[in-house]
Short mmCIF file of C-alpha atoms in Angstrom, two decimals:
data_model
loop_
_atom_site.label_atom_id
_atom_site.label_comp_id
_atom_site.label_asym_id
_atom_site.label_seq_id
_atom_site.Cartn_x
_atom_site.Cartn_y
_atom_site.Cartn_z
CA MET A 1 0.01 -0.03 -0.10
CA ASP A 2 1.23 3.52 -0.95
CA ARG A 3 0.95 6.46 1.18
CA CYS A 4 1.48 10.31 0.97
CA ASP A 5 0.33 13.32 2.56
CA VAL A 6 -1.52 14.43 -0.02
CA LEU A 7 -2.72 12.89 -3.54
CA ILE A 8 -3.78 15.55 -6.25
CA VAL A 9 -5.91 14.21 -9.00
CA GLY A 10 -4.91 16.31 -11.92
CA GLY A 11 -1.78 16.91 -13.59
CA GLY A 12 -2.53 20.84 -14.96
CA PRO A 13 -1.55 23.87 -13.88
CA ALA A 14 -4.02 24.02 -10.63
CA GLY A 15 -2.82 20.63 -10.01
CA SER A 16 1.07 21.31 -10.32
CA SER A 17 1.34 24.73 -8.65
CA CYS A 18 -0.64 23.14 -5.59
CA ALA A 19 2.00 20.37 -5.77
CA TRP A 20 4.94 23.16 -6.17
CA GLY A 21 3.83 24.96 -3.10
CA LEU A 22 3.63 21.90 -0.74
CA ARG A 23 6.59 20.45 -1.78
CA GLN A 24 8.32 23.45 -0.72
CA ALA A 25 7.27 22.92 2.75
CA GLY A 26 8.52 19.18 2.70
CA LEU A 27 5.22 17.47 2.25
CA ASP A 28 5.02 13.76 0.59
CA VAL A 29 3.01 14.63 -2.64
CA VAL A 30 1.62 12.58 -5.40
CA ILE A 31 -0.37 13.55 -8.78
CA ILE A 32 -2.17 11.07 -10.49
CA ASP A 33 -3.11 11.88 -14.11
CA LYS A 34 -5.62 9.77 -16.43
CA LYS A 35 -2.93 11.15 -19.23
CA PRO A 36 0.51 10.64 -19.51
CA PHE A 37 2.18 13.92 -20.43
CA PRO A 38 3.10 15.80 -22.79
CA ARG A 39 -0.53 15.69 -23.25
CA ASP A 40 -2.98 18.89 -25.16
CA LYS A 41 -5.67 20.62 -23.75
CA PRO A 42 -8.23 22.45 -25.37
CA CYS A 43 -7.14 26.15 -24.55
CA ALA A 44 -6.42 29.48 -26.75
CA GLY A 45 -3.18 29.62 -24.74
CA TRP A 46 -1.88 32.57 -23.16
CA ILE A 47 -0.90 33.54 -20.02
CA THR A 48 -0.09 36.91 -18.39
CA PRO A 49 2.78 38.24 -16.88
CA GLU A 50 1.33 38.23 -13.29
CA VAL A 51 1.15 33.78 -13.63
CA VAL A 52 5.20 34.21 -15.17
CA ASP A 53 5.86 36.08 -11.84
CA GLN A 54 3.76 33.58 -9.23
CA LEU A 55 5.41 30.46 -10.94
CA GLN A 56 9.00 32.47 -11.19
CA ILE A 57 9.20 31.10 -14.49
CA ASP A 58 12.49 31.80 -16.03
CA LEU A 59 11.35 32.96 -19.69
CA ASP A 60 14.80 32.51 -21.07
CA ALA A 61 14.87 28.97 -20.21
CA TYR A 62 11.53 28.60 -20.83
CA ARG A 63 11.55 29.49 -24.37
CA LEU A 64 14.41 27.17 -25.08
CA GLY A 65 12.85 24.31 -27.46
CA ARG A 66 9.31 25.82 -26.46
CA VAL A 67 6.56 28.18 -27.88
CA LEU A 68 6.48 31.78 -26.10
CA GLN A 69 5.04 34.16 -28.40
CA PRO A 70 5.09 37.75 -26.92
CA ILE A 71 1.30 39.48 -27.02
CA THR A 72 1.60 43.32 -27.63
CA GLY A 73 -2.26 44.14 -28.23
CA PHE A 74 -5.45 42.65 -29.51
CA GLN A 75 -7.86 42.99 -32.11
CA VAL A 76 -11.46 43.26 -30.39
CA SER A 77 -14.73 43.45 -32.22
CA ARG A 78 -18.07 42.21 -31.93
CA VAL A 79 -18.67 39.29 -34.81
CA GLY A 80 -20.13 41.62 -38.38
CA GLY A 81 -18.86 44.84 -36.34
CA ARG A 82 -15.74 47.06 -36.91
CA ASP A 83 -12.22 45.46 -35.79
CA LEU A 84 -10.10 47.47 -33.10
CA GLN A 85 -6.60 46.85 -33.01
CA ILE A 86 -5.54 47.71 -29.33
CA ASP A 87 -1.49 48.07 -29.47
CA TYR A 88 0.19 48.45 -25.74
CA GLY A 89 3.61 49.11 -27.30
CA ARG A 90 4.66 46.14 -25.02
CA THR A 91 4.47 42.57 -23.84
CA ILE A 92 1.19 42.12 -21.90
CA SER A 93 0.82 38.27 -22.35
CA TYR A 94 2.44 35.13 -24.14
CA GLY A 95 1.23 32.99 -26.46
CA ILE A 96 1.89 29.12 -25.46
CA ARG A 97 1.47 25.74 -26.19
CA ARG A 98 -0.82 23.70 -23.22
CA CYS A 99 1.06 20.18 -24.12
CA GLU A 100 4.54 22.24 -23.41
CA PHE A 101 3.34 24.44 -20.67
CA ASP A 102 1.69 22.17 -18.42
CA GLU A 103 4.72 19.60 -18.68
CA TYR A 104 6.57 21.98 -17.80
CA LEU A 105 5.15 22.91 -14.56
CA LEU A 106 4.27 19.25 -13.92
CA ARG A 107 7.92 18.18 -14.10
CA ARG A 108 9.37 20.55 -12.14
CA CYS A 109 6.76 20.64 -9.45
CA GLY A 110 9.18 17.82 -7.20
CA ALA A 111 5.60 15.62 -6.83
CA ARG A 112 5.78 11.91 -7.51
CA LEU A 113 3.66 11.23 -10.56
CA LEU A 114 1.27 8.64 -11.60
CA GLU A 115 0.27 9.26 -15.40
CA GLY A 116 -1.97 7.53 -17.23
CA GLU A 117 -3.66 6.25 -14.40
CA GLN A 118 -7.11 6.76 -14.27
CA VAL A 119 -9.14 7.23 -10.60
CA ARG A 120 -11.25 4.38 -10.72
CA ASP A 121 -12.84 4.45 -7.44
CA ILE A 122 -12.64 7.09 -4.08
CA GLU A 123 -13.05 5.53 -0.49
CA SER A 124 -12.96 7.52 3.15
CA ALA A 125 -10.11 5.86 5.12
CA PRO A 126 -9.53 6.17 8.81
CA ASP A 127 -6.94 8.58 8.06
CA GLY A 128 -7.91 10.19 4.82
CA TRP A 129 -9.01 8.49 1.46
CA ARG A 130 -7.87 5.36 -0.30
CA VAL A 131 -7.94 5.56 -4.14
CA ASN A 132 -8.08 3.07 -6.34
CA GLY A 133 -7.78 0.45 -3.28
CA SER A 134 -3.91 0.93 -3.55
CA LEU A 135 -3.18 4.45 -2.43
CA ASP A 136 -3.85 5.95 1.12
CA ALA A 137 -3.73 9.92 1.20
CA ARG A 138 -4.55 12.08 3.88
CA LEU A 139 -5.68 14.79 2.14
CA LEU A 140 -7.47 14.71 -1.17
CA VAL A 141 -7.29 17.64 -4.04
CA GLY A 142 -9.37 17.73 -6.89
CA ALA A 143 -7.60 19.44 -9.82
CA GLY A 144 -8.83 17.53 -12.85
CA GLY A 145 -10.83 19.97 -14.34
CA HIS A 146 -14.52 20.36 -14.91
CA PHE A 147 -14.91 16.83 -15.05
CA CYS A 148 -12.64 15.74 -12.06
CA PRO A 149 -13.62 12.43 -10.24
CA VAL A 150 -13.01 14.37 -7.11
CA ALA A 151 -15.49 17.22 -8.10
CA ARG A 152 -18.26 14.69 -9.11
CA TYR A 153 -17.78 13.30 -5.43
CA VAL A 154 -18.47 16.57 -4.29
CA SER A 155 -20.89 17.70 -6.99
CA ASP A 156 -22.98 14.83 -6.20
CA ARG A 157 -24.71 16.38 -3.07
CA ILE A 158 -25.76 19.54 -5.34
CA GLU A 159 -29.05 19.66 -5.75
CA THR A 160 -29.41 22.30 -8.39
CA PRO A 161 -27.45 22.22 -11.89
CA GLU A 162 -24.76 24.41 -12.82
CA PRO A 163 -24.70 26.23 -15.84
CA VAL A 164 -21.94 25.23 -18.29
CA VAL A 165 -20.05 26.91 -20.70
CA ALA A 166 -18.99 24.82 -23.88
CA ALA A 167 -16.35 25.41 -26.01
CA GLN A 168 -14.40 24.07 -29.07
CA VAL A 169 -11.03 24.74 -29.82
CA ILE A 170 -8.32 23.56 -32.75
CA GLU A 171 -4.72 24.35 -32.81
CA PHE A 172 -2.33 22.90 -35.18
CA GLU A 173 0.85 23.73 -36.67
CA MET A 174 0.57 25.77 -40.25
CA SER A 175 1.88 24.21 -43.51
CA GLU A 176 4.01 27.07 -45.57
CA ASN A 177 0.83 27.50 -47.67
CA GLN A 178 -1.41 28.25 -44.71
CA ALA A 179 0.90 30.30 -43.23
CA GLY A 180 0.87 32.42 -46.18
CA ALA A 181 -2.97 32.47 -46.09
CA CYS A 182 -3.04 33.58 -42.49
CA ARG A 183 -3.52 37.27 -41.69
CA VAL A 184 -3.64 36.75 -38.18
CA ARG A 185 -0.76 38.68 -36.58
CA PRO A 186 1.86 36.52 -33.76
CA GLU A 187 1.48 39.80 -31.66
CA MET A 188 -1.83 40.66 -31.55
CA PRO A 189 -4.68 37.97 -31.13
CA GLU A 190 -7.93 38.40 -32.21
CA LEU A 191 -11.32 38.30 -29.84
CA TYR A 192 -14.79 38.05 -32.23
CA PHE A 193 -17.57 38.47 -29.29
CA CYS A 194 -20.92 37.02 -30.34
CA GLU A 195 -23.68 39.53 -31.24
CA ASP A 196 -25.81 38.15 -28.27
CA LEU A 197 -22.74 38.45 -25.84
CA GLN A 198 -23.13 34.73 -24.71
CA GLY A 199 -19.81 33.64 -25.88
CA TYR A 200 -16.91 35.18 -27.89
CA GLY A 201 -14.28 33.76 -30.16
CA TRP A 202 -10.59 33.65 -30.59
CA CYS A 203 -7.27 33.32 -33.50
CA VAL A 204 -4.45 33.19 -31.67
CA ARG A 205 -1.06 32.66 -33.71
CA LYS A 206 1.98 31.43 -32.09
CA GLY A 207 5.02 31.22 -33.89
CA ALA A 208 3.88 28.23 -37.07
CA PHE A 209 1.20 27.42 -34.45
CA LEU A 210 -2.42 28.59 -35.09
CA ASN A 211 -5.15 28.37 -32.52
CA VAL A 212 -8.72 29.03 -33.31
CA GLY A 213 -11.45 28.47 -30.90
CA LEU A 214 -15.23 29.27 -29.77
CA GLY A 215 -16.93 29.39 -26.46
CA ARG A 216 -20.36 29.92 -25.40
CA GLU A 217 -22.93 29.44 -22.71
CA ASP A 218 -25.44 27.85 -24.54
CA ALA A 219 -23.92 24.67 -25.85
CA ALA A 220 -26.88 23.53 -27.72
CA GLN A 221 -26.02 26.47 -30.45
CA LEU A 222 -22.07 25.96 -30.33
CA PRO A 223 -21.41 23.22 -33.17
CA GLY A 224 -23.20 25.43 -35.63
CA ARG A 225 -22.08 28.88 -34.09
CA VAL A 226 -18.35 27.44 -34.66
CA ARG A 227 -18.97 26.46 -38.24
CA GLU A 228 -20.61 29.89 -39.07
CA PHE A 229 -17.53 31.59 -37.43
CA VAL A 230 -14.66 29.34 -39.09
CA SER A 231 -16.31 29.99 -42.20
CA ASP A 232 -16.86 33.67 -41.99
CA LEU A 233 -12.90 33.89 -40.75
CA ALA A 234 -12.32 32.37 -43.90
CA ASP A 235 -13.96 33.97 -46.03
CA ARG A 236 -12.50 37.24 -45.12
CA GLY A 237 -8.93 35.79 -45.44
CA ARG A 238 -8.05 35.81 -41.95
CA ILE A 239 -7.15 32.44 -41.58
CA PRO A 240 -6.75 29.33 -43.79
CA SER A 241 -9.59 26.94 -44.35
CA ILE A 242 -10.25 24.78 -41.19
CA SER A 243 -12.29 21.40 -41.42
CA ASP A 244 -14.51 22.08 -38.08
CA SER A 245 -14.28 18.18 -37.42
CA ARG A 246 -10.73 18.85 -36.26
CA PHE A 247 -12.38 20.78 -33.26
CA ARG A 248 -11.59 19.56 -29.83
CA GLY A 249 -14.49 20.49 -27.09
CA HIS A 250 -14.40 20.97 -23.39
CA ALA A 251 -16.43 22.91 -20.75
CA TYR A 252 -15.80 24.84 -17.74
CA LEU A 253 -18.01 26.65 -15.05
CA LEU A 254 -17.88 30.61 -14.53
CA TYR A 255 -16.81 31.26 -11.09
CA SER A 256 -20.32 33.44 -11.29
CA ASN A 257 -22.02 30.47 -11.40
CA THR A 258 -20.13 27.55 -9.03
CA ARG A 259 -21.66 26.05 -6.26
CA ARG A 260 -18.78 23.82 -5.75
CA PRO A 261 -17.89 23.76 -2.15
CA PRO A 262 -13.93 24.37 -2.51
CA VAL A 263 -13.33 22.40 0.84
CA GLY A 264 -14.68 19.82 2.97
CA ASP A 265 -13.34 17.25 5.28
CA ARG A 266 -10.11 16.11 4.05
CA ILE A 267 -10.91 17.29 0.38
CA MET A 268 -10.22 20.50 -1.73
CA LEU A 269 -11.18 21.58 -5.00
CA VAL A 270 -8.67 23.97 -7.29
CA GLY A 271 -8.40 25.16 -10.67
CA ASP A 272 -11.42 24.30 -12.94
CA ALA A 273 -12.54 21.67 -10.45
CA ALA A 274 -13.67 24.49 -8.37
CA GLY A 275 -15.28 26.56 -11.06
CA MET A 276 -12.81 28.88 -10.87
CA ALA A 277 -12.97 30.55 -14.93
CA SER A 278 -13.07 34.45 -14.91
CA ALA A 279 -16.77 35.51 -15.29
CA TYR A 280 -15.88 37.23 -18.65
CA SER A 281 -13.40 36.05 -20.51
CA GLY A 282 -13.26 32.33 -19.06
CA GLU A 283 -9.76 32.45 -18.46
CA GLY A 284 -8.80 29.42 -16.19
CA ILE A 285 -4.76 29.61 -16.39
CA ARG A 286 -4.44 32.33 -13.98
CA THR A 287 -7.18 31.41 -11.53
CA ALA A 288 -5.83 27.84 -11.61
CA VAL A 289 -2.33 28.71 -10.63
CA GLU A 290 -3.87 31.02 -8.29
CA SER A 291 -6.17 28.76 -6.60
CA GLY A 292 -3.90 26.03 -6.70
CA LEU A 293 -1.33 28.22 -4.72
CA LEU A 294 -3.74 29.36 -2.32
CA ALA A 295 -4.86 25.81 -1.74
CA ALA A 296 -1.27 24.93 -0.88
CA GLU A 297 -1.02 27.70 1.85
CA SER A 298 -3.99 26.34 3.25
CA ILE A 299 -2.72 23.15 3.42
CA ILE A 300 0.35 24.24 5.40
CA ARG A 301 -1.30 26.18 7.77
CA ALA A 302 -3.35 23.31 8.87
CA GLU A 303 -0.25 21.58 10.12
CA GLY A 304 -1.57 18.03 8.99
CA ASP A 305 -5.13 18.36 10.48
CA TYR A 306 -7.03 18.27 7.34
CA CYS A 307 -10.99 18.96 8.55
CA THR A 308 -13.18 21.19 7.15
CA GLU A 309 -12.40 24.00 9.69
CA ARG A 310 -8.72 24.26 9.30
CA LEU A 311 -8.94 24.23 5.85
CA GLN A 312 -11.67 27.09 5.32
CA SER A 313 -9.00 29.65 5.02
CA TYR A 314 -8.86 28.56 1.48
CA THR A 315 -12.57 29.23 0.73
CA ASP A 316 -11.60 32.85 2.83
CA ASP A 317 -9.12 33.51 0.59
CA LEU A 318 -10.68 33.01 -2.35
CA VAL A 319 -13.64 35.11 -1.60
CA THR A 320 -10.90 38.05 -0.75
CA ARG A 321 -9.05 37.60 -4.24
CA PHE A 322 -11.95 36.84 -6.51
CA GLY A 323 -15.11 37.60 -4.51
CA ARG A 324 -17.82 35.48 -3.62
CA PRO A 325 -19.08 33.50 -6.17
CA GLY A 326 -22.53 34.90 -7.89
CA GLU A 327 -21.38 38.27 -7.31
CA GLY A 328 -19.42 40.90 -9.18
CA ASP A 329 -18.57 40.81 -12.54
CA GLY A 330 -21.74 37.71 -13.56
CA VAL A 331 -23.99 40.64 -13.66
CA LEU A 332 -24.19 40.98 -16.82
CA SER A 333 -25.58 37.53 -17.25
CA HIS A 334 -28.73 38.72 -15.58
CA LEU A 335 -29.37 41.56 -18.03
CA PRO A 336 -32.60 41.14 -20.47
CA ALA A 337 -31.04 39.94 -24.05
CA TRP A 338 -32.51 42.78 -25.78
CA ILE A 339 -30.63 45.22 -23.15
CA LYS A 340 -27.22 43.48 -24.04
CA HIS A 341 -28.26 43.53 -27.55
CA ALA A 342 -28.88 47.39 -27.33
CA LEU A 343 -25.43 48.10 -25.70
CA ALA A 344 -23.01 46.04 -27.35
CA GLY A 345 -22.97 47.89 -30.50
CA PRO A 346 -22.13 51.41 -28.83
CA PHE A 347 -19.65 49.08 -26.37
CA PHE A 348 -17.65 47.38 -28.80
CA ALA A 349 -17.33 51.08 -31.20
CA SER A 350 -15.59 52.71 -28.49
CA ARG A 351 -11.92 52.16 -28.20
CA THR A 352 -11.74 53.33 -24.76
CA LEU A 353 -14.03 50.86 -23.04
CA VAL A 354 -12.56 48.01 -25.18
CA ARG A 355 -9.36 48.71 -24.03
CA HIS A 356 -9.92 49.76 -20.22
CA ILE A 357 -13.20 47.30 -19.91
CA VAL A 358 -12.60 43.84 -22.28
CA LEU A 359 -9.28 44.05 -22.37
CA ASP A 360 -7.57 45.61 -18.82
CA ARG A 361 -10.27 44.32 -16.86
CA TRP A 362 -11.89 41.26 -18.70
CA PHE A 363 -8.85 39.51 -19.83
CA LEU A 364 -5.55 41.09 -18.49
CA HIS A 365 -7.20 41.89 -14.86
CA ALA A 366 -4.57 45.24 -15.14
CA SER A 367 -7.09 46.92 -12.27
CA GLU A 368 -6.42 44.14 -9.69
CA THR A 369 -4.07 44.11 -7.05
CA ARG A 370 -3.95 41.42 -4.35
CA SER A 371 -5.47 42.57 -1.00
CA LYS A 372 -3.05 43.13 1.75
CA GLU A 373 -5.36 40.63 3.60
CA ALA A 374 -4.78 37.73 1.11
CA PRO A 375 -1.81 35.56 1.50
CA PRO A 376 0.60 35.74 -1.45
CA PRO A 377 1.64 32.70 -2.85
CA VAL A 378 4.08 30.37 -0.94
CA LEU A 379 7.02 30.74 -3.32
CA LEU A 380 6.80 34.50 -3.36
CA ARG A 381 7.67 34.75 0.18
CA GLN A 382 11.09 33.18 -0.09
#
């Protein structure tokens, strides 16, 4: 029988960030993931400098053999509307490939790794949990995305359904002919908001790689919307022709809609497993990293006593950092459709509003400052 202090289910940014923090404190950590790494993850794939700082990533070392595309601005429009190019004149984000980024974080986190192993069953044990009948852990952390088995274990007790955002994404290496037919600038990704404001599409060029996707809050209309979106981009000469059959799907919860409790008795959820995606942008990497680091802080403070009360500081830190679920940015989703439709045209025609609301606030989080009451990630205190 193998044993560990903390078993993390899921080796993405949330799980590896949490493990990274815990290993600094000397805890015995195991990460289990159903897929071997490197593995791909449907995602637009960019990170902000804040993520780089929190994870202490050496960019010069990271870019050796990996894609690291500096982003200095965005082209933003409402579908069918006028394109606005907002150039900051400096690097505000970096385009990355999730297959490379996730493996980099996983390999350096210092945890013991069980790759390509499915979580088949979770049982309560006298001193924690028993997983797959062969691994005992005092604390279980769910970090396996929206469909994480630990999240399912917790969500079985949630009576009301959670509104899910669905997305379809493709990322591929362009041929020479395809690259010549692509007018998306590597330093300026393109964002296209749906007319009903129920989602948006994107085009992100990372050197020879092109990432195209669209996410919406009404999954039933997603396949048709993706076909229309890709066809329109190709017709306008923005991207080369792409078969919609090559798109991969994924789902996630917006933090404004999540009902999943982040802590329980000897159990925690981080990243998409906790429903941490940002309300407007749907961004998951930043919130995954921050929730993983905050969870590590709370685990360390608990000093081996992983009852709900000792882990409650994690919930408090999430509220301090991101607000309470159901509050804040999610208010737009409650406006009547006709009001959103009437406001969208003038809004997306304003360069000032697009820059300071859509980009600075929704996507770059430039206006956010970490509260002095919230503990900084464990590794930033070294």
